[in-house]
Amino acid sequence: LEMASEEIVCRRNPAGTKSEDFFRWPEERLEEMESTLSIQQHIQQVIRRNPAEVESILEMPNDQDEGVWKYEQLRQFCLELNHLAVELQDECTTSDCPRMIATDQWIFLCASHTQPSECSAIDYTRHTLDSAASILNNSKTFPSRVSIKESSVQKLGQVCRRVYRIFSHAFFHHEKIFRDFECNTSLCRRFTVFVKRYSLLPVDNLIVPMETTEPIQGGAEVIMVDGSAVSAELTGPTQNSLETEEDSSNL
């Protein structure tokens, strides 16, 4: 008797694979994925199909734990934001962007220092992505990729608040880079829909004028310290008089 040979699909990119040949394997249904990383694999598979299909990418599968879904989506956002950081680093230098600002009204203080303080925009971006990776990969806070405690899910909003500032700086100060990146990835639009859907960010914080937001209006400069807005005169001191309600070590 001749046994029919079953074709084995290798879902990995071997060393030496050209970029245009990446991920050249058949799609797999979520229920067929036998891995604790199945949700991440599913999200990435839908993104590769068409990154502009925001609703399809954010559509949570039936019977999926919502906390795990939000966690895996945020991990994916941070992974993709690293590509935007790479695009920014040649233009967003410490001399050209010495502070992390969005419009002329928003300054963001970096919580990766002993005390929240100003640092260059590109350093803020690196610190924020490093901090987000540290939090999301913390085995004490997130010991499982299958189920997540509600107390851990609540920490996702802190990460969302800080990584969104990378989008806002890129849009208002490196618009061509932002638009080229967004045209290829729809990442900011997807992130905006995501945080609004799960109420992870106040709508007032969504200052990039996407289809679901409004352009920021003129007014006094606003300095953001761990999510708290503090008004300040443009010509006045920005750091010495600030107090933070949240320990910077908490992210």
JSON list of C-alpha atoms in Angstrom, two decimals:
[
{"chain": "A", "resi": 1, "resn": "LEU", "atom": "CA", "xyz": [0.00, 0.00, 0.00]},
{"chain": "A", "resi": 2, "resn": "GLU", "atom": "CA", "xyz": [1.19, 3.46, -0.86]},
{"chain": "A", "resi": 3, "resn": "MET", "atom": "CA", "xyz": [0.81, 5.99, 1.91]},
{"chain": "A", "resi": 4, "resn": "ALA", "atom": "CA", "xyz": [-0.08, 9.51, 0.82]},
{"chain": "A", "resi": 5, "resn": "SER", "atom": "CA", "xyz": [2.65, 11.82, 1.98]},
{"chain": "A", "resi": 6, "resn": "GLU", "atom": "CA", "xyz": [1.42, 14.88, 3.87]},
{"chain": "A", "resi": 7, "resn": "GLU", "atom": "CA", "xyz": [3.20, 18.07, 2.94]},
{"chain": "A", "resi": 8, "resn": "ILE", "atom": "CA", "xyz": [4.93, 19.65, 5.91]},
{"chain": "A", "resi": 9, "resn": "VAL", "atom": "CA", "xyz": [4.70, 23.45, 5.97]},
{"chain": "A", "resi": 10, "resn": "CYS", "atom": "CA", "xyz": [7.69, 25.26, 7.50]},
{"chain": "A", "resi": 11, "resn": "ARG", "atom": "CA", "xyz": [6.46, 28.56, 8.90]},
{"chain": "A", "resi": 12, "resn": "ARG", "atom": "CA", "xyz": [9.76, 30.34, 9.35]},
{"chain": "A", "resi": 13, "resn": "ASN", "atom": "CA", "xyz": [12.15, 32.42, 7.27]},
{"chain": "A", "resi": 14, "resn": "PRO", "atom": "CA", "xyz": [15.39, 30.45, 6.81]},
{"chain": "A", "resi": 15, "resn": "ALA", "atom": "CA", "xyz": [18.70, 32.27, 7.01]},
{"chain": "A", "resi": 16, "resn": "GLY", "atom": "CA", "xyz": [19.43, 33.98, 3.71]},
{"chain": "A", "resi": 17, "resn": "THR", "atom": "CA", "xyz": [15.78, 34.53, 2.76]},
{"chain": "A", "resi": 18, "resn": "LYS", "atom": "CA", "xyz": [15.28, 37.72, 0.73]},
{"chain": "A", "resi": 19, "resn": "SER", "atom": "CA", "xyz": [12.93, 40.28, 2.26]},
{"chain": "A", "resi": 20, "resn": "GLU", "atom": "CA", "xyz": [10.47, 39.98, -0.63]},
{"chain": "A", "resi": 21, "resn": "ASP", "atom": "CA", "xyz": [10.21, 36.25, 0.11]},
{"chain": "A", "resi": 22, "resn": "PHE", "atom": "CA", "xyz": [9.44, 36.61, 3.82]},
{"chain": "A", "resi": 23, "resn": "PHE", "atom": "CA", "xyz": [6.36, 34.82, 5.17]},
{"chain": "A", "resi": 24, "resn": "ARG", "atom": "CA", "xyz": [5.69, 32.90, 1.96]},
{"chain": "A", "resi": 25, "resn": "TRP", "atom": "CA", "xyz": [3.64, 30.13, 3.54]},
{"chain": "A", "resi": 26, "resn": "PRO", "atom": "CA", "xyz": [-0.09, 29.30, 3.59]},
{"chain": "A", "resi": 27, "resn": "GLU", "atom": "CA", "xyz": [-2.26, 31.01, 6.19]},
{"chain": "A", "resi": 28, "resn": "GLU", "atom": "CA", "xyz": [-3.37, 28.98, 9.19]},
{"chain": "A", "resi": 29, "resn": "ARG", "atom": "CA", "xyz": [-6.67, 29.22, 11.04]},
{"chain": "A", "resi": 30, "resn": "LEU", "atom": "CA", "xyz": [-6.45, 30.35, 14.66]},
{"chain": "A", "resi": 31, "resn": "GLU", "atom": "CA", "xyz": [-7.99, 27.14, 15.98]},
{"chain": "A", "resi": 32, "resn": "GLU", "atom": "CA", "xyz": [-5.28, 25.16, 14.18]},
{"chain": "A", "resi": 33, "resn": "MET", "atom": "CA", "xyz": [-2.42, 27.06, 15.78]},
{"chain": "A", "resi": 34, "resn": "GLU", "atom": "CA", "xyz": [-0.90, 24.88, 18.47]},
{"chain": "A", "resi": 35, "resn": "SER", "atom": "CA", "xyz": [1.11, 27.40, 20.43]},
{"chain": "A", "resi": 36, "resn": "THR", "atom": "CA", "xyz": [0.86, 29.69, 23.43]},
{"chain": "A", "resi": 37, "resn": "LEU", "atom": "CA", "xyz": [1.76, 32.44, 20.94]},
{"chain": "A", "resi": 38, "resn": "SER", "atom": "CA", "xyz": [-1.23, 31.71, 18.72]},
{"chain": "A", "resi": 39, "resn": "ILE", "atom": "CA", "xyz": [-2.88, 35.12, 19.27]},
{"chain": "A", "resi": 40, "resn": "GLN", "atom": "CA", "xyz": [0.31, 36.94, 18.31]},
{"chain": "A", "resi": 41, "resn": "GLN", "atom": "CA", "xyz": [0.66, 34.72, 15.24]},
{"chain": "A", "resi": 42, "resn": "HIS", "atom": "CA", "xyz": [-2.97, 35.36, 14.30]},
{"chain": "A", "resi": 43, "resn": "ILE", "atom": "CA", "xyz": [-2.63, 39.15, 14.60]},
{"chain": "A", "resi": 44, "resn": "GLN", "atom": "CA", "xyz": [0.55, 39.20, 12.54]},
{"chain": "A", "resi": 45, "resn": "GLN", "atom": "CA", "xyz": [-1.02, 36.98, 9.90]},
{"chain": "A", "resi": 46, "resn": "VAL", "atom": "CA", "xyz": [-3.98, 39.35, 9.46]},
{"chain": "A", "resi": 47, "resn": "ILE", "atom": "CA", "xyz": [-1.63, 42.36, 9.32]},
{"chain": "A", "resi": 48, "resn": "ARG", "atom": "CA", "xyz": [0.43, 40.75, 6.56]},
{"chain": "A", "resi": 49, "resn": "ARG", "atom": "CA", "xyz": [-2.75, 40.16, 4.60]},
{"chain": "A", "resi": 50, "resn": "ASN", "atom": "CA", "xyz": [-3.49, 43.90, 4.49]},
{"chain": "A", "resi": 51, "resn": "PRO", "atom": "CA", "xyz": [-2.27, 46.38, 7.15]},
{"chain": "A", "resi": 52, "resn": "ALA", "atom": "CA", "xyz": [-4.93, 48.89, 6.08]},
{"chain": "A", "resi": 53, "resn": "GLU", "atom": "CA", "xyz": [-7.74, 46.54, 7.16]},
{"chain": "A", "resi": 54, "resn": "VAL", "atom": "CA", "xyz": [-7.83, 48.00, 10.66]},
{"chain": "A", "resi": 55, "resn": "GLU", "atom": "CA", "xyz": [-11.17, 46.51, 11.66]},
{"chain": "A", "resi": 56, "resn": "SER", "atom": "CA", "xyz": [-10.14, 43.01, 10.60]},
{"chain": "A", "resi": 57, "resn": "ILE", "atom": "CA", "xyz": [-6.89, 43.27, 12.56]},
{"chain": "A", "resi": 58, "resn": "LEU", "atom": "CA", "xyz": [-8.69, 44.48, 15.69]},
{"chain": "A", "resi": 59, "resn": "GLU", "atom": "CA", "xyz": [-11.61, 42.05, 15.44]},
{"chain": "A", "resi": 60, "resn": "MET", "atom": "CA", "xyz": [-11.36, 39.84, 18.50]},
{"chain": "A", "resi": 61, "resn": "PRO", "atom": "CA", "xyz": [-11.96, 36.13, 17.80]},
{"chain": "A", "resi": 62, "resn": "ASN", "atom": "CA", "xyz": [-14.90, 34.40, 19.44]},
{"chain": "A", "resi": 63, "resn": "ASP", "atom": "CA", "xyz": [-14.32, 33.09, 22.98]},
{"chain": "A", "resi": 64, "resn": "GLN", "atom": "CA", "xyz": [-11.05, 35.02, 23.24]},
{"chain": "A", "resi": 65, "resn": "ASP", "atom": "CA", "xyz": [-9.99, 36.41, 26.61]},
{"chain": "A", "resi": 66, "resn": "GLU", "atom": "CA", "xyz": [-10.22, 40.19, 26.23]},
{"chain": "A", "resi": 67, "resn": "GLY", "atom": "CA", "xyz": [-7.27, 40.89, 28.51]},
{"chain": "A", "resi": 68, "resn": "VAL", "atom": "CA", "xyz": [-4.99, 38.65, 26.47]},
{"chain": "A", "resi": 69, "resn": "TRP", "atom": "CA", "xyz": [-6.29, 40.22, 23.26]},
{"chain": "A", "resi": 70, "resn": "LYS", "atom": "CA", "xyz": [-5.48, 43.75, 24.44]},
{"chain": "A", "resi": 71, "resn": "TYR", "atom": "CA", "xyz": [-2.08, 42.64, 25.73]},
{"chain": "A", "resi": 72, "resn": "GLU", "atom": "CA", "xyz": [-1.11, 40.94, 22.46]},
{"chain": "A", "resi": 73, "resn": "GLN", "atom": "CA", "xyz": [-2.31, 43.88, 20.37]},
{"chain": "A", "resi": 74, "resn": "LEU", "atom": "CA", "xyz": [-0.22, 46.29, 22.45]},
{"chain": "A", "resi": 75, "resn": "ARG", "atom": "CA", "xyz": [2.85, 44.05, 22.14]},
{"chain": "A", "resi": 76, "resn": "GLN", "atom": "CA", "xyz": [2.40, 44.16, 18.37]},
{"chain": "A", "resi": 77, "resn": "PHE", "atom": "CA", "xyz": [2.06, 47.95, 18.34]},
{"chain": "A", "resi": 78, "resn": "CYS", "atom": "CA", "xyz": [5.34, 48.28, 20.23]},
{"chain": "A", "resi": 79, "resn": "LEU", "atom": "CA", "xyz": [7.08, 45.89, 17.84]},
{"chain": "A", "resi": 80, "resn": "GLU", "atom": "CA", "xyz": [5.98, 47.94, 14.84]},
{"chain": "A", "resi": 81, "resn": "LEU", "atom": "CA", "xyz": [6.77, 51.26, 16.49]},
{"chain": "A", "resi": 82, "resn": "ASN", "atom": "CA", "xyz": [10.41, 50.22, 16.59]},
{"chain": "A", "resi": 83, "resn": "HIS", "atom": "CA", "xyz": [10.38, 50.52, 12.79]},
{"chain": "A", "resi": 84, "resn": "LEU", "atom": "CA", "xyz": [9.09, 54.10, 13.04]},
{"chain": "A", "resi": 85, "resn": "ALA", "atom": "CA", "xyz": [11.85, 54.86, 15.57]},
{"chain": "A", "resi": 86, "resn": "VAL", "atom": "CA", "xyz": [14.43, 53.64, 13.05]},
{"chain": "A", "resi": 87, "resn": "GLU", "atom": "CA", "xyz": [12.92, 55.87, 10.34]},
{"chain": "A", "resi": 88, "resn": "LEU", "atom": "CA", "xyz": [13.04, 58.87, 12.67]},
{"chain": "A", "resi": 89, "resn": "GLN", "atom": "CA", "xyz": [16.59, 58.61, 14.01]},
{"chain": "A", "resi": 90, "resn": "ASP", "atom": "CA", "xyz": [18.40, 60.24, 11.06]},
{"chain": "A", "resi": 91, "resn": "GLU", "atom": "CA", "xyz": [16.18, 63.32, 11.13]},
{"chain": "A", "resi": 92, "resn": "CYS", "atom": "CA", "xyz": [15.10, 63.42, 14.78]},
{"chain": "A", "resi": 93, "resn": "THR", "atom": "CA", "xyz": [18.50, 64.15, 16.28]},
{"chain": "A", "resi": 94, "resn": "THR", "atom": "CA", "xyz": [19.34, 65.39, 19.75]},
{"chain": "A", "resi": 95, "resn": "SER", "atom": "CA", "xyz": [20.26, 68.79, 18.30]},
{"chain": "A", "resi": 96, "resn": "ASP", "atom": "CA", "xyz": [17.20, 69.19, 16.07]},
{"chain": "A", "resi": 97, "resn": "CYS", "atom": "CA", "xyz": [14.71, 67.82, 18.63]},
{"chain": "A", "resi": 98, "resn": "PRO", "atom": "CA", "xyz": [16.24, 68.44, 22.09]},
{"chain": "A", "resi": 99, "resn": "ARG", "atom": "CA", "xyz": [12.86, 68.04, 23.82]},
{"chain": "A", "resi": 100, "resn": "MET", "atom": "CA", "xyz": [10.01, 65.58, 23.38]},
{"chain": "A", "resi": 101, "resn": "ILE", "atom": "CA", "xyz": [7.20, 67.79, 22.14]},
{"chain": "A", "resi": 102, "resn": "ALA", "atom": "CA", "xyz": [4.15, 67.33, 19.97]},
{"chain": "A", "resi": 103, "resn": "THR", "atom": "CA", "xyz": [2.72, 70.71, 18.97]},
{"chain": "A", "resi": 104, "resn": "ASP", "atom": "CA", "xyz": [4.25, 73.85, 20.41]},
{"chain": "A", "resi": 105, "resn": "GLN", "atom": "CA", "xyz": [1.81, 73.33, 23.29]},
{"chain": "A", "resi": 106, "resn": "TRP", "atom": "CA", "xyz": [2.79, 69.86, 24.49]},
{"chain": "A", "resi": 107, "resn": "ILE", "atom": "CA", "xyz": [6.04, 68.88, 26.22]},
{"chain": "A", "resi": 108, "resn": "PHE", "atom": "CA", "xyz": [6.46, 65.35, 27.55]},
{"chain": "A", "resi": 109, "resn": "LEU", "atom": "CA", "xyz": [8.73, 64.52, 30.47]},
{"chain": "A", "resi": 110, "resn": "CYS", "atom": "CA", "xyz": [10.49, 61.17, 30.38]},
{"chain": "A", "resi": 111, "resn": "ALA", "atom": "CA", "xyz": [9.71, 58.84, 33.30]},
{"chain": "A", "resi": 112, "resn": "SER", "atom": "CA", "xyz": [12.75, 56.63, 32.68]},
{"chain": "A", "resi": 113, "resn": "HIS", "atom": "CA", "xyz": [14.96, 58.89, 34.79]},
{"chain": "A", "resi": 114, "resn": "THR", "atom": "CA", "xyz": [15.26, 59.07, 38.59]},
{"chain": "A", "resi": 115, "resn": "GLN", "atom": "CA", "xyz": [12.86, 62.00, 38.42]},
{"chain": "A", "resi": 116, "resn": "PRO", "atom": "CA", "xyz": [10.63, 62.74, 35.39]},
{"chain": "A", "resi": 117, "resn": "SER", "atom": "CA", "xyz": [12.69, 65.10, 33.26]},
{"chain": "A", "resi": 118, "resn": "GLU", "atom": "CA", "xyz": [13.18, 66.38, 29.75]},
{"chain": "A", "resi": 119, "resn": "CYS", "atom": "CA", "xyz": [15.29, 64.48, 27.26]},
{"chain": "A", "resi": 120, "resn": "SER", "atom": "CA", "xyz": [15.64, 64.60, 23.50]},
{"chain": "A", "resi": 121, "resn": "ALA", "atom": "CA", "xyz": [12.77, 63.26, 21.42]},
{"chain": "A", "resi": 122, "resn": "ILE", "atom": "CA", "xyz": [14.73, 60.33, 20.00]},
{"chain": "A", "resi": 123, "resn": "ASP", "atom": "CA", "xyz": [16.00, 59.36, 23.47]},
{"chain": "A", "resi": 124, "resn": "TYR", "atom": "CA", "xyz": [12.45, 59.64, 24.82]},
{"chain": "A", "resi": 125, "resn": "THR", "atom": "CA", "xyz": [11.31, 57.34, 22.02]},
{"chain": "A", "resi": 126, "resn": "ARG", "atom": "CA", "xyz": [14.00, 54.76, 22.81]},
{"chain": "A", "resi": 127, "resn": "HIS", "atom": "CA", "xyz": [13.40, 54.96, 26.55]},
{"chain": "A", "resi": 128, "resn": "THR", "atom": "CA", "xyz": [9.66, 54.59, 26.08]},
{"chain": "A", "resi": 129, "resn": "LEU", "atom": "CA", "xyz": [9.91, 51.54, 23.83]},
{"chain": "A", "resi": 130, "resn": "ASP", "atom": "CA", "xyz": [12.52, 49.96, 26.12]},
{"chain": "A", "resi": 131, "resn": "SER", "atom": "CA", "xyz": [10.31, 50.60, 29.13]},
{"chain": "A", "resi": 132, "resn": "ALA", "atom": "CA", "xyz": [7.24, 49.21, 27.35]},
{"chain": "A", "resi": 133, "resn": "ALA", "atom": "CA", "xyz": [9.15, 46.06, 26.42]},
{"chain": "A", "resi": 134, "resn": "SER", "atom": "CA", "xyz": [10.32, 45.67, 30.00]},
{"chain": "A", "resi": 135, "resn": "ILE", "atom": "CA", "xyz": [6.78, 45.94, 31.35]},
{"chain": "A", "resi": 136, "resn": "LEU", "atom": "CA", "xyz": [5.14, 43.70, 28.75]},
{"chain": "A", "resi": 137, "resn": "ASN", "atom": "CA", "xyz": [7.85, 41.04, 29.16]},
{"chain": "A", "resi": 138, "resn": "ASN", "atom": "CA", "xyz": [7.73, 41.12, 32.96]},
{"chain": "A", "resi": 139, "resn": "SER", "atom": "CA", "xyz": [7.00, 37.53, 33.99]},
{"chain": "A", "resi": 140, "resn": "LYS", "atom": "CA", "xyz": [5.63, 38.62, 37.37]},
{"chain": "A", "resi": 141, "resn": "THR", "atom": "CA", "xyz": [3.07, 41.01, 35.88]},
{"chain": "A", "resi": 142, "resn": "PHE", "atom": "CA", "xyz": [2.30, 38.90, 32.81]},
{"chain": "A", "resi": 143, "resn": "PRO", "atom": "CA", "xyz": [3.22, 35.30, 33.68]},
{"chain": "A", "resi": 144, "resn": "SER", "atom": "CA", "xyz": [0.99, 33.82, 30.96]},
{"chain": "A", "resi": 145, "resn": "ARG", "atom": "CA", "xyz": [0.10, 34.49, 27.33]},
{"chain": "A", "resi": 146, "resn": "VAL", "atom": "CA", "xyz": [-3.14, 32.53, 27.80]},
{"chain": "A", "resi": 147, "resn": "SER", "atom": "CA", "xyz": [-4.81, 34.36, 30.70]},
{"chain": "A", "resi": 148, "resn": "ILE", "atom": "CA", "xyz": [-4.05, 37.69, 32.35]},
{"chain": "A", "resi": 149, "resn": "LYS", "atom": "CA", "xyz": [-5.23, 39.08, 35.68]},
{"chain": "A", "resi": 150, "resn": "GLU", "atom": "CA", "xyz": [-7.33, 42.25, 35.61]},
{"chain": "A", "resi": 151, "resn": "SER", "atom": "CA", "xyz": [-4.79, 44.03, 37.82]},
{"chain": "A", "resi": 152, "resn": "SER", "atom": "CA", "xyz": [-2.17, 43.44, 35.12]},
{"chain": "A", "resi": 153, "resn": "VAL", "atom": "CA", "xyz": [-4.50, 44.50, 32.30]},
{"chain": "A", "resi": 154, "resn": "GLN", "atom": "CA", "xyz": [-4.92, 47.85, 34.03]},
{"chain": "A", "resi": 155, "resn": "LYS", "atom": "CA", "xyz": [-1.23, 48.60, 33.45]},
{"chain": "A", "resi": 156, "resn": "LEU", "atom": "CA", "xyz": [-1.74, 48.60, 29.67]},
{"chain": "A", "resi": 157, "resn": "GLY", "atom": "CA", "xyz": [-3.21, 52.10, 29.74]},
{"chain": "A", "resi": 158, "resn": "GLN", "atom": "CA", "xyz": [0.06, 53.50, 31.11]},
{"chain": "A", "resi": 159, "resn": "VAL", "atom": "CA", "xyz": [1.98, 51.96, 28.25]},
{"chain": "A", "resi": 160, "resn": "CYS", "atom": "CA", "xyz": [-0.54, 53.22, 25.67]},
{"chain": "A", "resi": 161, "resn": "ARG", "atom": "CA", "xyz": [-0.32, 56.77, 27.00]},
{"chain": "A", "resi": 162, "resn": "ARG", "atom": "CA", "xyz": [3.43, 56.93, 26.58]},
{"chain": "A", "resi": 163, "resn": "VAL", "atom": "CA", "xyz": [3.84, 55.14, 23.26]},
{"chain": "A", "resi": 164, "resn": "TYR", "atom": "CA", "xyz": [1.16, 57.36, 21.69]},
{"chain": "A", "resi": 165, "resn": "ARG", "atom": "CA", "xyz": [3.46, 60.33, 22.24]},
{"chain": "A", "resi": 166, "resn": "ILE", "atom": "CA", "xyz": [5.82, 58.85, 19.64]},
{"chain": "A", "resi": 167, "resn": "PHE", "atom": "CA", "xyz": [3.06, 59.14, 17.06]},
{"chain": "A", "resi": 168, "resn": "SER", "atom": "CA", "xyz": [2.23, 62.70, 18.07]},
{"chain": "A", "resi": 169, "resn": "HIS", "atom": "CA", "xyz": [5.85, 63.89, 17.90]},
{"chain": "A", "resi": 170, "resn": "ALA", "atom": "CA", "xyz": [6.38, 62.20, 14.54]},
{"chain": "A", "resi": 171, "resn": "PHE", "atom": "CA", "xyz": [3.24, 63.73, 13.06]},
{"chain": "A", "resi": 172, "resn": "PHE", "atom": "CA", "xyz": [3.79, 67.29, 14.21]},
{"chain": "A", "resi": 173, "resn": "HIS", "atom": "CA", "xyz": [7.57, 67.47, 13.68]},
{"chain": "A", "resi": 174, "resn": "HIS", "atom": "CA", "xyz": [8.45, 64.85, 11.07]},
{"chain": "A", "resi": 175, "resn": "GLU", "atom": "CA", "xyz": [5.29, 64.79, 9.01]},
{"chain": "A", "resi": 176, "resn": "LYS", "atom": "CA", "xyz": [6.73, 63.32, 5.82]},
{"chain": "A", "resi": 177, "resn": "ILE", "atom": "CA", "xyz": [8.31, 60.40, 7.67]},
{"chain": "A", "resi": 178, "resn": "PHE", "atom": "CA", "xyz": [5.08, 59.90, 9.61]},
{"chain": "A", "resi": 179, "resn": "ARG", "atom": "CA", "xyz": [2.89, 59.95, 6.50]},
{"chain": "A", "resi": 180, "resn": "ASP", "atom": "CA", "xyz": [5.16, 57.61, 4.53]},
{"chain": "A", "resi": 181, "resn": "PHE", "atom": "CA", "xyz": [5.20, 55.18, 7.45]},
{"chain": "A", "resi": 182, "resn": "GLU", "atom": "CA", "xyz": [1.46, 55.48, 8.01]},
{"chain": "A", "resi": 183, "resn": "CYS", "atom": "CA", "xyz": [0.75, 54.93, 4.32]},
{"chain": "A", "resi": 184, "resn": "ASN", "atom": "CA", "xyz": [2.53, 51.57, 4.52]},
{"chain": "A", "resi": 185, "resn": "THR", "atom": "CA", "xyz": [1.32, 50.44, 7.95]},
{"chain": "A", "resi": 186, "resn": "SER", "atom": "CA", "xyz": [-1.84, 52.35, 9.05]},
{"chain": "A", "resi": 187, "resn": "LEU", "atom": "CA", "xyz": [-0.33, 51.92, 12.50]},
{"chain": "A", "resi": 188, "resn": "CYS", "atom": "CA", "xyz": [-1.44, 55.21, 14.07]},
{"chain": "A", "resi": 189, "resn": "ARG", "atom": "CA", "xyz": [-4.97, 54.83, 12.74]},
{"chain": "A", "resi": 190, "resn": "ARG", "atom": "CA", "xyz": [-5.10, 51.28, 14.08]},
{"chain": "A", "resi": 191, "resn": "PHE", "atom": "CA", "xyz": [-3.72, 52.37, 17.46]},
{"chain": "A", "resi": 192, "resn": "THR", "atom": "CA", "xyz": [-6.26, 55.21, 17.67]},
{"chain": "A", "resi": 193, "resn": "VAL", "atom": "CA", "xyz": [-9.16, 52.86, 16.97]},
{"chain": "A", "resi": 194, "resn": "PHE", "atom": "CA", "xyz": [-7.75, 50.35, 19.47]},
{"chain": "A", "resi": 195, "resn": "VAL", "atom": "CA", "xyz": [-7.36, 52.72, 22.43]},
{"chain": "A", "resi": 196, "resn": "LYS", "atom": "CA", "xyz": [-10.75, 54.30, 21.80]},
{"chain": "A", "resi": 197, "resn": "ARG", "atom": "CA", "xyz": [-12.47, 50.93, 21.55]},
{"chain": "A", "resi": 198, "resn": "TYR", "atom": "CA", "xyz": [-11.12, 49.76, 24.91]},
{"chain": "A", "resi": 199, "resn": "SER", "atom": "CA", "xyz": [-11.03, 53.19, 26.61]},
{"chain": "A", "resi": 200, "resn": "LEU", "atom": "CA", "xyz": [-7.27, 52.95, 27.19]},
{"chain": "A", "resi": 201, "resn": "LEU", "atom": "CA", "xyz": [-6.66, 56.65, 26.54]},
{"chain": "A", "resi": 202, "resn": "PRO", "atom": "CA", "xyz": [-8.80, 59.75, 27.10]},
{"chain": "A", "resi": 203, "resn": "VAL", "atom": "CA", "xyz": [-10.03, 61.15, 23.80]},
{"chain": "A", "resi": 204, "resn": "ASP", "atom": "CA", "xyz": [-8.43, 64.51, 24.68]},
{"chain": "A", "resi": 205, "resn": "ASN", "atom": "CA", "xyz": [-5.01, 62.86, 24.52]},
{"chain": "A", "resi": 206, "resn": "LEU", "atom": "CA", "xyz": [-5.51, 61.78, 20.91]},
{"chain": "A", "resi": 207, "resn": "ILE", "atom": "CA", "xyz": [-4.06, 64.87, 19.26]},
{"chain": "A", "resi": 208, "resn": "VAL", "atom": "CA", "xyz": [-2.96, 63.42, 15.92]},
{"chain": "A", "resi": 209, "resn": "PRO", "atom": "CA", "xyz": [-5.73, 64.57, 13.53]},
{"chain": "A", "resi": 210, "resn": "MET", "atom": "CA", "xyz": [-6.88, 61.21, 12.24]},
{"chain": "A", "resi": 211, "resn": "GLU", "atom": "CA", "xyz": [-10.40, 60.46, 11.06]},
{"chain": "A", "resi": 212, "resn": "THR", "atom": "CA", "xyz": [-11.48, 59.78, 14.65]},
{"chain": "A", "resi": 213, "resn": "THR", "atom": "CA", "xyz": [-9.80, 62.80, 16.26]},
{"chain": "A", "resi": 214, "resn": "GLU", "atom": "CA", "xyz": [-9.82, 66.56, 16.01]},
{"chain": "A", "resi": 215, "resn": "PRO", "atom": "CA", "xyz": [-6.79, 68.84, 15.46]},
{"chain": "A", "resi": 216, "resn": "ILE", "atom": "CA", "xyz": [-5.44, 70.38, 18.65]},
{"chain": "A", "resi": 217, "resn": "GLN", "atom": "CA", "xyz": [-6.39, 74.03, 19.19]},
{"chain": "A", "resi": 218, "resn": "GLY", "atom": "CA", "xyz": [-4.09, 76.89, 20.11]},
{"chain": "A", "resi": 219, "resn": "GLY", "atom": "CA", "xyz": [-3.47, 78.01, 23.67]},
{"chain": "A", "resi": 220, "resn": "ALA", "atom": "CA", "xyz": [-1.02, 77.76, 26.53]},
{"chain": "A", "resi": 221, "resn": "GLU", "atom": "CA", "xyz": [1.79, 75.26, 26.50]},
{"chain": "A", "resi": 222, "resn": "VAL", "atom": "CA", "xyz": [0.89, 72.02, 28.25]},
{"chain": "A", "resi": 223, "resn": "ILE", "atom": "CA", "xyz": [3.51, 69.86, 29.92]},
{"chain": "A", "resi": 224, "resn": "MET", "atom": "CA", "xyz": [2.59, 66.22, 30.39]},
{"chain": "A", "resi": 225, "resn": "VAL", "atom": "CA", "xyz": [3.85, 64.49, 33.54]},
{"chain": "A", "resi": 226, "resn": "ASP", "atom": "CA", "xyz": [2.65, 60.89, 33.73]},
{"chain": "A", "resi": 227, "resn": "GLY", "atom": "CA", "xyz": [-0.60, 61.78, 32.07]},
{"chain": "A", "resi": 228, "resn": "SER", "atom": "CA", "xyz": [-1.32, 64.94, 34.10]},
{"chain": "A", "resi": 229, "resn": "ALA", "atom": "CA", "xyz": [-1.49, 68.17, 32.10]},
{"chain": "A", "resi": 230, "resn": "VAL", "atom": "CA", "xyz": [0.23, 71.21, 33.61]},
{"chain": "A", "resi": 231, "resn": "SER", "atom": "CA", "xyz": [-0.10, 74.61, 31.91]},
{"chain": "A", "resi": 232, "resn": "ALA", "atom": "CA", "xyz": [2.99, 76.76, 31.56]},
{"chain": "A", "resi": 233, "resn": "GLU", "atom": "CA", "xyz": [4.06, 79.91, 29.78]},
{"chain": "A", "resi": 234, "resn": "LEU", "atom": "CA", "xyz": [6.21, 79.25, 26.72]},
{"chain": "A", "resi": 235, "resn": "THR", "atom": "CA", "xyz": [8.95, 81.52, 28.06]},
{"chain": "A", "resi": 236, "resn": "GLY", "atom": "CA", "xyz": [8.84, 80.22, 31.63]},
{"chain": "A", "resi": 237, "resn": "PRO", "atom": "CA", "xyz": [10.53, 77.28, 33.37]},
{"chain": "A", "resi": 238, "resn": "THR", "atom": "CA", "xyz": [9.13, 73.91, 32.41]},
{"chain": "A", "resi": 239, "resn": "GLN", "atom": "CA", "xyz": [10.55, 71.47, 34.91]},
{"chain": "A", "resi": 240, "resn": "ASN", "atom": "CA", "xyz": [11.53, 72.89, 38.29]},
{"chain": "A", "resi": 241, "resn": "SER", "atom": "CA", "xyz": [8.00, 73.68, 39.45]},
{"chain": "A", "resi": 242, "resn": "LEU", "atom": "CA", "xyz": [6.44, 70.40, 38.34]},
{"chain": "A", "resi": 243, "resn": "GLU", "atom": "CA", "xyz": [5.25, 67.67, 40.67]},
{"chain": "A", "resi": 244, "resn": "THR", "atom": "CA", "xyz": [4.24, 64.21, 39.57]},
{"chain": "A", "resi": 245, "resn": "GLU", "atom": "CA", "xyz": [1.40, 62.25, 41.16]},
{"chain": "A", "resi": 246, "resn": "GLU", "atom": "CA", "xyz": [2.84, 58.94, 40.03]},
{"chain": "A", "resi": 247, "resn": "ASP", "atom": "CA", "xyz": [6.19, 57.39, 40.89]},
{"chain": "A", "resi": 248, "resn": "SER", "atom": "CA", "xyz": [8.21, 57.32, 37.67]},
{"chain": "A", "resi": 249, "resn": "SER", "atom": "CA", "xyz": [9.47, 53.83, 38.49]},
{"chain": "A", "resi": 250, "resn": "ASN", "atom": "CA", "xyz": [5.94, 52.50, 37.93]},
{"chain": "A", "resi": 251, "resn": "LEU", "atom": "CA", "xyz": [6.64, 52.98, 34.21]}
]
